mmCIF file of C-alpha atoms in Angstrom:
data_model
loop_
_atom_site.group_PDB
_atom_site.id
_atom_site.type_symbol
_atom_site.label_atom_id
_atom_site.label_comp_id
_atom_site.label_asym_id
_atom_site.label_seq_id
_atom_site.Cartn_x
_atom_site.Cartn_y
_atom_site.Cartn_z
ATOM 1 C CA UNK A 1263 0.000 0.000 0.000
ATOM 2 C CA UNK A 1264 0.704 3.538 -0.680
ATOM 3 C CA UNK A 1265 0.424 6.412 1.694
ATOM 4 C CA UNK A 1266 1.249 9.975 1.605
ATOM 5 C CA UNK A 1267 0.791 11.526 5.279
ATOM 6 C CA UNK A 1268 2.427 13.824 7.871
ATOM 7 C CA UNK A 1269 2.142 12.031 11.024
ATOM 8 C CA UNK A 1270 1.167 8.905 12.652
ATOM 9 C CA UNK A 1271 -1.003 9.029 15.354
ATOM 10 C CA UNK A 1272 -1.124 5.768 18.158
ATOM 11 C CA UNK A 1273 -3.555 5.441 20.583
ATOM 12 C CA UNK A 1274 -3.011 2.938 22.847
ATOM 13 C CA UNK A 1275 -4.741 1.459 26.531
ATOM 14 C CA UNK A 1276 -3.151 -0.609 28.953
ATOM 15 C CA UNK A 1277 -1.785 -3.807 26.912
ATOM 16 C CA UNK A 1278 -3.987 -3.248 23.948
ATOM 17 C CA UNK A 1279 -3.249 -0.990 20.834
ATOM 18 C CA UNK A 1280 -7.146 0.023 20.359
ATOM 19 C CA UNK A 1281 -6.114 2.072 16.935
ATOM 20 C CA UNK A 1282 -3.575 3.318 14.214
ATOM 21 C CA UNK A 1283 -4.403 5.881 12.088
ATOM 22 C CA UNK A 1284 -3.181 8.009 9.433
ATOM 23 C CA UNK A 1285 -3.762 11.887 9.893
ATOM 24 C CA UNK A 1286 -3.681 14.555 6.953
ATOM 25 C CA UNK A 1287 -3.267 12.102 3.753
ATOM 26 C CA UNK A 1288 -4.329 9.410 1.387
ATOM 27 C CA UNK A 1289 -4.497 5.832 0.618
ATOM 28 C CA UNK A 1290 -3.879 3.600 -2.151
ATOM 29 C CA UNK A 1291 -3.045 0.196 -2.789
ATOM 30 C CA UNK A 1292 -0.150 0.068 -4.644
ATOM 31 C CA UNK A 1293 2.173 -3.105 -3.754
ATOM 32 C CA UNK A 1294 5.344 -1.987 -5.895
ATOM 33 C CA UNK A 1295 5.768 1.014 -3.811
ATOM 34 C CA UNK A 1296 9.178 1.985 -3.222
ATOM 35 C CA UNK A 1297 10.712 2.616 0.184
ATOM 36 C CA UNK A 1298 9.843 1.466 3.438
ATOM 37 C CA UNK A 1299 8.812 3.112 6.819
ATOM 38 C CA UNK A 1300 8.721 0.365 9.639
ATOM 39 C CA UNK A 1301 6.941 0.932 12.703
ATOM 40 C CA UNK A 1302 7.798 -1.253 15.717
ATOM 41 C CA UNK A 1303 4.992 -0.579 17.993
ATOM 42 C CA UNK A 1304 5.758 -3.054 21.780
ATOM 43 C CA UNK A 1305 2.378 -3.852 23.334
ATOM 44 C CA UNK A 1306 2.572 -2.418 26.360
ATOM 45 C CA UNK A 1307 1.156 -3.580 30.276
ATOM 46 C CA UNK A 1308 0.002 -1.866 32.703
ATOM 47 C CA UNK A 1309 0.433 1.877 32.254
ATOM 48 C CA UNK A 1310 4.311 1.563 30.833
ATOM 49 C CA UNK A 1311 3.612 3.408 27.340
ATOM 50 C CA UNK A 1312 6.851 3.511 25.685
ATOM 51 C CA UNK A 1313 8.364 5.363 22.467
ATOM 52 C CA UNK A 1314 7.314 4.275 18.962
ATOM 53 C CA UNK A 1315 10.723 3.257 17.854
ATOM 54 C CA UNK A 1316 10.555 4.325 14.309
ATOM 55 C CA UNK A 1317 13.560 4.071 10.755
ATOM 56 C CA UNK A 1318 12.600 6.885 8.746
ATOM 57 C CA UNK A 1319 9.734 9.218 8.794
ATOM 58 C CA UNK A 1320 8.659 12.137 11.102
ATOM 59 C CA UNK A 1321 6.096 9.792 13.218
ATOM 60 C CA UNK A 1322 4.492 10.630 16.052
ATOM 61 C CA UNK A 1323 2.892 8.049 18.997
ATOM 62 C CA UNK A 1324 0.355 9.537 21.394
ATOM 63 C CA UNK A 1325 -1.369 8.145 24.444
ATOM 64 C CA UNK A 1326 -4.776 8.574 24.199
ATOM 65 C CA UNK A 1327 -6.342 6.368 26.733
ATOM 66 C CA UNK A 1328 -9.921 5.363 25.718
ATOM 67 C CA UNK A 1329 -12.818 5.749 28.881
ATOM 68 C CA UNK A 1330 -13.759 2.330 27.870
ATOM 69 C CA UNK A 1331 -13.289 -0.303 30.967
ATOM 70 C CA UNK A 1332 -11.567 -3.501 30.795
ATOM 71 C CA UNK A 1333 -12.302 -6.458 33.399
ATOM 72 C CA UNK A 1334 -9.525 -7.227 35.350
ATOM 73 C CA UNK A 1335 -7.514 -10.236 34.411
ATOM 74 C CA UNK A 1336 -5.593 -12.440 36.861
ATOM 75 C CA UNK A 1337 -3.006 -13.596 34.427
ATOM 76 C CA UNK A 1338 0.224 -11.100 33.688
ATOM 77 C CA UNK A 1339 0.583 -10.532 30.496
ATOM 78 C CA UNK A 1340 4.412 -10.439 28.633
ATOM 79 C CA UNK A 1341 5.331 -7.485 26.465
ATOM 80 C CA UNK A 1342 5.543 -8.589 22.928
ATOM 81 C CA UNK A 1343 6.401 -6.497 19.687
ATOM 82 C CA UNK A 1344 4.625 -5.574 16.655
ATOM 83 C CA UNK A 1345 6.082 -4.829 13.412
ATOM 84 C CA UNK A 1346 3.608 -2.557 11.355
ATOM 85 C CA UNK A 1347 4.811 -1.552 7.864
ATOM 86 C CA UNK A 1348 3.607 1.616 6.398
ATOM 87 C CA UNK A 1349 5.246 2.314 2.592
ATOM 88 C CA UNK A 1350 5.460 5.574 2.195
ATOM 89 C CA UNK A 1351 5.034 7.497 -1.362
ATOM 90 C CA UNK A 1352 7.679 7.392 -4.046
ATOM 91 C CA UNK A 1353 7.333 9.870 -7.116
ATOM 92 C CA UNK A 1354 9.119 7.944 -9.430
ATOM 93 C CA UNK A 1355 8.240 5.227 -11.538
ATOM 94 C CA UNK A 1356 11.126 2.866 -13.506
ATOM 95 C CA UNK A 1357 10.372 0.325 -16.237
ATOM 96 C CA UNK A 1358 12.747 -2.084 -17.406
ATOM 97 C CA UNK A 1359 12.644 -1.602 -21.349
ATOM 98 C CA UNK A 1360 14.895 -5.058 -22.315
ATOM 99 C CA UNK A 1361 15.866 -8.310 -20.732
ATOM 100 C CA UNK A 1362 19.263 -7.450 -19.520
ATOM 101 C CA UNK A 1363 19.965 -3.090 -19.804
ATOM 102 C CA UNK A 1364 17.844 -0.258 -19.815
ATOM 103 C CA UNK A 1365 15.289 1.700 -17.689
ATOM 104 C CA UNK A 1366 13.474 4.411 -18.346
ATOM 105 C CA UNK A 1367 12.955 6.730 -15.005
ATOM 106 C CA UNK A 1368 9.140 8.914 -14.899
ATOM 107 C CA UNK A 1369 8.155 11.052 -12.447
ATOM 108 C CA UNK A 1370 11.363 13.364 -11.829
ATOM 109 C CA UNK A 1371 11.889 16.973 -12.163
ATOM 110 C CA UNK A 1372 15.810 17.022 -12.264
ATOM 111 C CA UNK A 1373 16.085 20.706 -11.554
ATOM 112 C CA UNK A 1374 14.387 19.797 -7.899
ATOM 113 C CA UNK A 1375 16.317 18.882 -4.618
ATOM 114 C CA UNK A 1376 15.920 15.219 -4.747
ATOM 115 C CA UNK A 1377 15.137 13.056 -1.254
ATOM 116 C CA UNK A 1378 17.210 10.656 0.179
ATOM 117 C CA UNK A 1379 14.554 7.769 -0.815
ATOM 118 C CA UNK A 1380 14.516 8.724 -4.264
ATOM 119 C CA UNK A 1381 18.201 8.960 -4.693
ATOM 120 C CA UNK A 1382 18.944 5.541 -3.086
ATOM 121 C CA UNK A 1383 15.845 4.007 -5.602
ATOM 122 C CA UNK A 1384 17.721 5.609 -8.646
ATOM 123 C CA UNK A 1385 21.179 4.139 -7.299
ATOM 124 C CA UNK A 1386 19.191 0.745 -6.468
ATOM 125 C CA UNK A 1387 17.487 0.926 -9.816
ATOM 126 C CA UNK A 1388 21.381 1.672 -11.589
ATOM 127 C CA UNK A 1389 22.730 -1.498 -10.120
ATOM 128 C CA UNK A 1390 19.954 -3.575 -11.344
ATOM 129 C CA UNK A 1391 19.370 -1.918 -15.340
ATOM 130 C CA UNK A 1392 22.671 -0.657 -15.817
ATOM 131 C CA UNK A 1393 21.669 2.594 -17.728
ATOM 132 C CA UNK A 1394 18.995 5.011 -16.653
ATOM 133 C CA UNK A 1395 17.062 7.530 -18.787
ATOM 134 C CA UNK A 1396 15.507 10.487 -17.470
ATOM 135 C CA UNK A 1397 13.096 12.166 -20.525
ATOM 136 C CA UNK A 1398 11.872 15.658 -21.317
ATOM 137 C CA UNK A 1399 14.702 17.229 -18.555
ATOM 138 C CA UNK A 1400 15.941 20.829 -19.164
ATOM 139 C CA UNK A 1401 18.996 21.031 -17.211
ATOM 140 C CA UNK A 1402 21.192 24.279 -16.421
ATOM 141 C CA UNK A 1403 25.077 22.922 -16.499
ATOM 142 C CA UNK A 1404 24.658 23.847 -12.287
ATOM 143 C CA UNK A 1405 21.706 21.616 -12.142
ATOM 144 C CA UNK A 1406 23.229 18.915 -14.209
ATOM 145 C CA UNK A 1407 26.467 18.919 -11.667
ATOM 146 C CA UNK A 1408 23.887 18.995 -8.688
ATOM 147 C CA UNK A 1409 22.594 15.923 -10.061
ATOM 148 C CA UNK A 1410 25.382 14.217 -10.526
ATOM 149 C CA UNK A 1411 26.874 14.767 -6.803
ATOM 150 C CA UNK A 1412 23.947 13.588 -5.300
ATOM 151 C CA UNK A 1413 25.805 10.025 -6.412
ATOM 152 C CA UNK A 1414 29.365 10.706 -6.075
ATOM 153 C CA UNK A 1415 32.099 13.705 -6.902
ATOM 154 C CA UNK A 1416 32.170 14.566 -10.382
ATOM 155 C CA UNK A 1417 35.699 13.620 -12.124
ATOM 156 C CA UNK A 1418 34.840 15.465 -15.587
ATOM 157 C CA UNK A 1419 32.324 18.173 -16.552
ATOM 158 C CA UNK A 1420 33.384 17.727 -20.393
ATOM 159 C CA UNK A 1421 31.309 19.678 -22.966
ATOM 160 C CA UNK A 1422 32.045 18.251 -26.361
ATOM 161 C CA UNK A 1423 30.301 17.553 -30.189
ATOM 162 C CA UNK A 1424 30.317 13.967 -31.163
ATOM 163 C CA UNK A 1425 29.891 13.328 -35.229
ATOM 164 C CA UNK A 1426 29.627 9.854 -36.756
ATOM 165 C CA UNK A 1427 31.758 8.114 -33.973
ATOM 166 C CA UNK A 1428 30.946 3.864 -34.591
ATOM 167 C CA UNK A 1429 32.475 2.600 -31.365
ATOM 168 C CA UNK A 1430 32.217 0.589 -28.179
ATOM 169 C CA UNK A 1431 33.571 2.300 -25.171
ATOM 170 C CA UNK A 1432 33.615 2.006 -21.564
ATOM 171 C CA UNK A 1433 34.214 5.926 -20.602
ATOM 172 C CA UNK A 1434 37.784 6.551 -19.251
ATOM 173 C CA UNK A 1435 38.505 2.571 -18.703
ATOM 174 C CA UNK A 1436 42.347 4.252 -18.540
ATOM 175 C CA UNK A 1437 42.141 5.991 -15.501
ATOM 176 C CA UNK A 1438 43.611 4.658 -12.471
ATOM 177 C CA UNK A 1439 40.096 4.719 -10.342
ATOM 178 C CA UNK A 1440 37.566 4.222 -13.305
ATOM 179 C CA UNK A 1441 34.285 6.125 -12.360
ATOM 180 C CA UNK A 1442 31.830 4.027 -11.164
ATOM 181 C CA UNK A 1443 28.909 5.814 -13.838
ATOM 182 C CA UNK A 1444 28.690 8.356 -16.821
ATOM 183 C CA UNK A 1445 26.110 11.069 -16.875
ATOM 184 C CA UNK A 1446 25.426 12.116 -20.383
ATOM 185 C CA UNK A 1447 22.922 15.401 -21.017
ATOM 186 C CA UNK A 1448 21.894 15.515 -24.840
ATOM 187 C CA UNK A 1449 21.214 19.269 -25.445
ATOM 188 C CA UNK A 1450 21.391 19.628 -29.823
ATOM 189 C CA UNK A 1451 20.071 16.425 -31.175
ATOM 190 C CA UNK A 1452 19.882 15.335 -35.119
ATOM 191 C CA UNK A 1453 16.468 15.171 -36.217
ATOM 192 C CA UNK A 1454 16.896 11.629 -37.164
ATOM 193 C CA UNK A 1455 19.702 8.445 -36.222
ATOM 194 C CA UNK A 1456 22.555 9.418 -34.052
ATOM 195 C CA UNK A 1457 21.541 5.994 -31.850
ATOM 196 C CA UNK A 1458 23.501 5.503 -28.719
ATOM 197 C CA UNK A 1459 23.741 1.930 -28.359
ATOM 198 C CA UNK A 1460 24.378 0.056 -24.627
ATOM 199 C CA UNK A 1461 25.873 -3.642 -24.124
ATOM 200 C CA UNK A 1462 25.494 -5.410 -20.492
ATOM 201 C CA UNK A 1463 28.824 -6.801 -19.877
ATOM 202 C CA UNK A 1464 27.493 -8.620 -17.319
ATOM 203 C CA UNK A 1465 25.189 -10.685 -19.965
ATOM 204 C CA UNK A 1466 28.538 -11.014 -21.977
ATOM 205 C CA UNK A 1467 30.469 -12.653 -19.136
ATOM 206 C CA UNK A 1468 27.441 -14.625 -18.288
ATOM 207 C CA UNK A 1469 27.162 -16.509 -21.782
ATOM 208 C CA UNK A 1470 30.687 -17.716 -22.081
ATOM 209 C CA UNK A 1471 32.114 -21.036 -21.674
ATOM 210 C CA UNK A 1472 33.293 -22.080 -18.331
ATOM 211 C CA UNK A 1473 36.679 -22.365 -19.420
ATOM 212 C CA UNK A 1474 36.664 -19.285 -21.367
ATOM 213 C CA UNK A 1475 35.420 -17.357 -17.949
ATOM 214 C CA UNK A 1476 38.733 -19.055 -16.264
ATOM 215 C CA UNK A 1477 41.125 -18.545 -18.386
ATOM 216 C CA UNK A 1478 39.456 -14.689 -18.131
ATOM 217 C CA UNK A 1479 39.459 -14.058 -14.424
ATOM 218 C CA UNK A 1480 43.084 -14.719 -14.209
ATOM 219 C CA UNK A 1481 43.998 -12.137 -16.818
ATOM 220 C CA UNK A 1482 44.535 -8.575 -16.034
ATOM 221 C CA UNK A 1483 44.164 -6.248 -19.419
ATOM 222 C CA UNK A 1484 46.221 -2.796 -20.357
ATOM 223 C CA UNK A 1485 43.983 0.407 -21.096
ATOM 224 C CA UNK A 1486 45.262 3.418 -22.567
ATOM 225 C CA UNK A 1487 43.640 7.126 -23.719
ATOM 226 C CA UNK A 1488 45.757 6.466 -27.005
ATOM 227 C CA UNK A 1489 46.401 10.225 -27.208
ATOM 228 C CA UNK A 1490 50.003 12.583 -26.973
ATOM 229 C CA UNK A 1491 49.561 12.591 -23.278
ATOM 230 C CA UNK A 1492 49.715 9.211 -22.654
ATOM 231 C CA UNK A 1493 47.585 8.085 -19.528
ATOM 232 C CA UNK A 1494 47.879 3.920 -18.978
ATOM 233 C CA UNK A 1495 46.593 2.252 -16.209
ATOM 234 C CA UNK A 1496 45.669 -2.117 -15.615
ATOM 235 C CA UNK A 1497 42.325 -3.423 -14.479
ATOM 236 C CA UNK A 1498 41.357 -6.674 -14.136
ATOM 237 C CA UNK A 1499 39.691 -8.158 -17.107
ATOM 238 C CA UNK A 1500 36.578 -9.704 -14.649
ATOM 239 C CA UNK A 1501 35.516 -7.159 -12.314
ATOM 240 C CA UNK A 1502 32.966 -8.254 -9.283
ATOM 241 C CA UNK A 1503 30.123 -5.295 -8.961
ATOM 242 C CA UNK A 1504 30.307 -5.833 -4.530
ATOM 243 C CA UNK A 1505 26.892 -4.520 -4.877
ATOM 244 C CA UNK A 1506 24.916 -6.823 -7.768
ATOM 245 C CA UNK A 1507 27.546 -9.290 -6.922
ATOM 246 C CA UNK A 1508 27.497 -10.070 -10.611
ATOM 247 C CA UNK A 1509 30.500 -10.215 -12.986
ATOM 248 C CA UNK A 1510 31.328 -8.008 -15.738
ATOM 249 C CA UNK A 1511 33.833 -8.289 -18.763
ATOM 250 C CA UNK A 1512 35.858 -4.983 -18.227
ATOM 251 C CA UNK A 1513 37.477 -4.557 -21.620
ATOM 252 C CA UNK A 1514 36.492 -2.472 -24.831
ATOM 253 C CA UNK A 1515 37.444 -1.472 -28.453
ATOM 254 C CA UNK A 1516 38.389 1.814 -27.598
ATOM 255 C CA UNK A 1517 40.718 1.536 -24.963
ATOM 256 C CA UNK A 1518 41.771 -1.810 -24.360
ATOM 257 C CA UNK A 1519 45.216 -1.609 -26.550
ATOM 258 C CA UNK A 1520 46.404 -5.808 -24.555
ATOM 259 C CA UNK A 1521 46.292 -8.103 -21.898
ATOM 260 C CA UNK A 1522 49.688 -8.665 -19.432
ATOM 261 C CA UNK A 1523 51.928 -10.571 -20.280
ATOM 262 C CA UNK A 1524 50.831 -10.845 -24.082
ATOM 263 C CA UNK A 1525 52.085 -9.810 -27.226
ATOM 264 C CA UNK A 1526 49.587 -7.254 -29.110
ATOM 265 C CA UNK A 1527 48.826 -10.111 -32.050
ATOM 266 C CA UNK A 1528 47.871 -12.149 -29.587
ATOM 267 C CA UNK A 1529 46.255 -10.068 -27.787
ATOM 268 C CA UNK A 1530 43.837 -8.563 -30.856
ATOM 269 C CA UNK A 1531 43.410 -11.887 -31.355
ATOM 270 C CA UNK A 1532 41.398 -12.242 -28.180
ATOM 271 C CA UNK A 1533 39.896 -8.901 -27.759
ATOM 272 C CA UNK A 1534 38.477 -9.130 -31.654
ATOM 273 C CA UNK A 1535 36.807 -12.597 -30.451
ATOM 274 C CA UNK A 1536 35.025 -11.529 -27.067
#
């Protein structure tokens, strides 16, 4: 269920909760809500109310204690707990749009401060699709960096012109501490073609031969800018995502120039086949 409120009122009596209610909001079943707020509300004895213990959310217990009478019961009765989940509203709505990469992210004005719920969904929702797209955004370059630092500190605000370029690349694979994402604003687009295409690594890694995948994951593979100013660095050629805990292939045309320990015919050799 979906709710949108701004408090949570609990009355309670002796060892019985007698109601929960929601004050100043809506309902709606909706069971692929995003985050969670979980209330843990301890039934209480005697007259020992204690705190709504609460993980997110401004929520708010009070002890209302109802006229009504109870009779009087010999037996003590034990404190016990009650776990009461309450999903609170996310704005945002993601669809998958293939088997293995690609979402598309509605419901987002970019130029707004974003919550702390939404902002781990769209990291949660990165892990799983591997490439996000947020439609119909017009972006200042200040609120395109404020994005992007909500997920980490920008390494390079490049502004650049890219015309018939037919290659796979992982961006700045040559850097000693490859980013972890790219953000990429389209401001002038073509009227027509121009297609960005996107390959899950993690679906190439996943389809090869057992052997092939161990003779991979002991190889460690030389990346270079291939420019004046030479920058070089070596990456393993099977990288572990710690938070997926899938494996990727972490080579590409671009700038992937051999593997250790090879010579570059054999390596091409390899590289040309995966």
């Amino acid at each position: 269920m979906t709710f949108e409120y701004s408090r949570i009122e609990c009355s309670l009596f002796k060892s019985k909760v007698l109601s929960l209610h929601l004050n100043k909001g809506t309902t709606q079943s909706n069971n692929n809500s995003g985050g969670k707020d979980v209330i843990t509300i301890t039934l209480l004895t005697d007259n020992d109310i204690r705190k709504i213990r609460t993980l997110s959310g401004k929520l708010r217990a009070t002890d209302q204690r109802s006229p009504i009478k109870t009779p009087p019961s010999n037996k003590k009765r034990k404190s016990t707990s009650l776990s009461v989940e309450i999903l609170s509203k996310s704005p945002i709505k993601i669809k998958a749009i293939s088997r293995h990469i690609g979402a598309v992210i509605k419901g987002l004005d970019l130029r707004e401060p974003l919550q702390q719920q939404v902002v781990q969904q769209i990291s949660e929702a990165l892990v799983k699709h591997h490439v996000l797209f947020f439609k119909d955004q017009t972006l200042t370059p200040e609120q395109f960096s404020g994005f992007a630092e909500r997920f980490g500190e920008p390494q390079d605000r490049t502004k650049m012109k890219i015309r018939g370029r037919n290659c796979w690349r992982a961006d700045h694979s040559f850097d000693r501490v490859p980013p972890k994402a790219s953000l990429i604003y389209a401001r002038d687009e073509p009227p027509h073609g121009s297609d960005t295409l996107f390959c899950s690594m993690s679906a190439v890694f996943s389809s090869l031969s057992g052997g092939l995948k161990s003779t991979l994951e002991n190889l460690r593979a030389i990346h270079s800018n291939r420019s004046s100013s030479i920058i070089e660095a070596i990456h393993p050629v099977v990288i572990l995502d710690h938070r997926s805990r899938k494996k990727s292939l972490f080579v590409n045309p671009e700038f992937t120039v051999g593997f250790e320990g090879w010579s570059e015919k054999e390596s091409q050799w390899l590289l040309k086949d995966l």
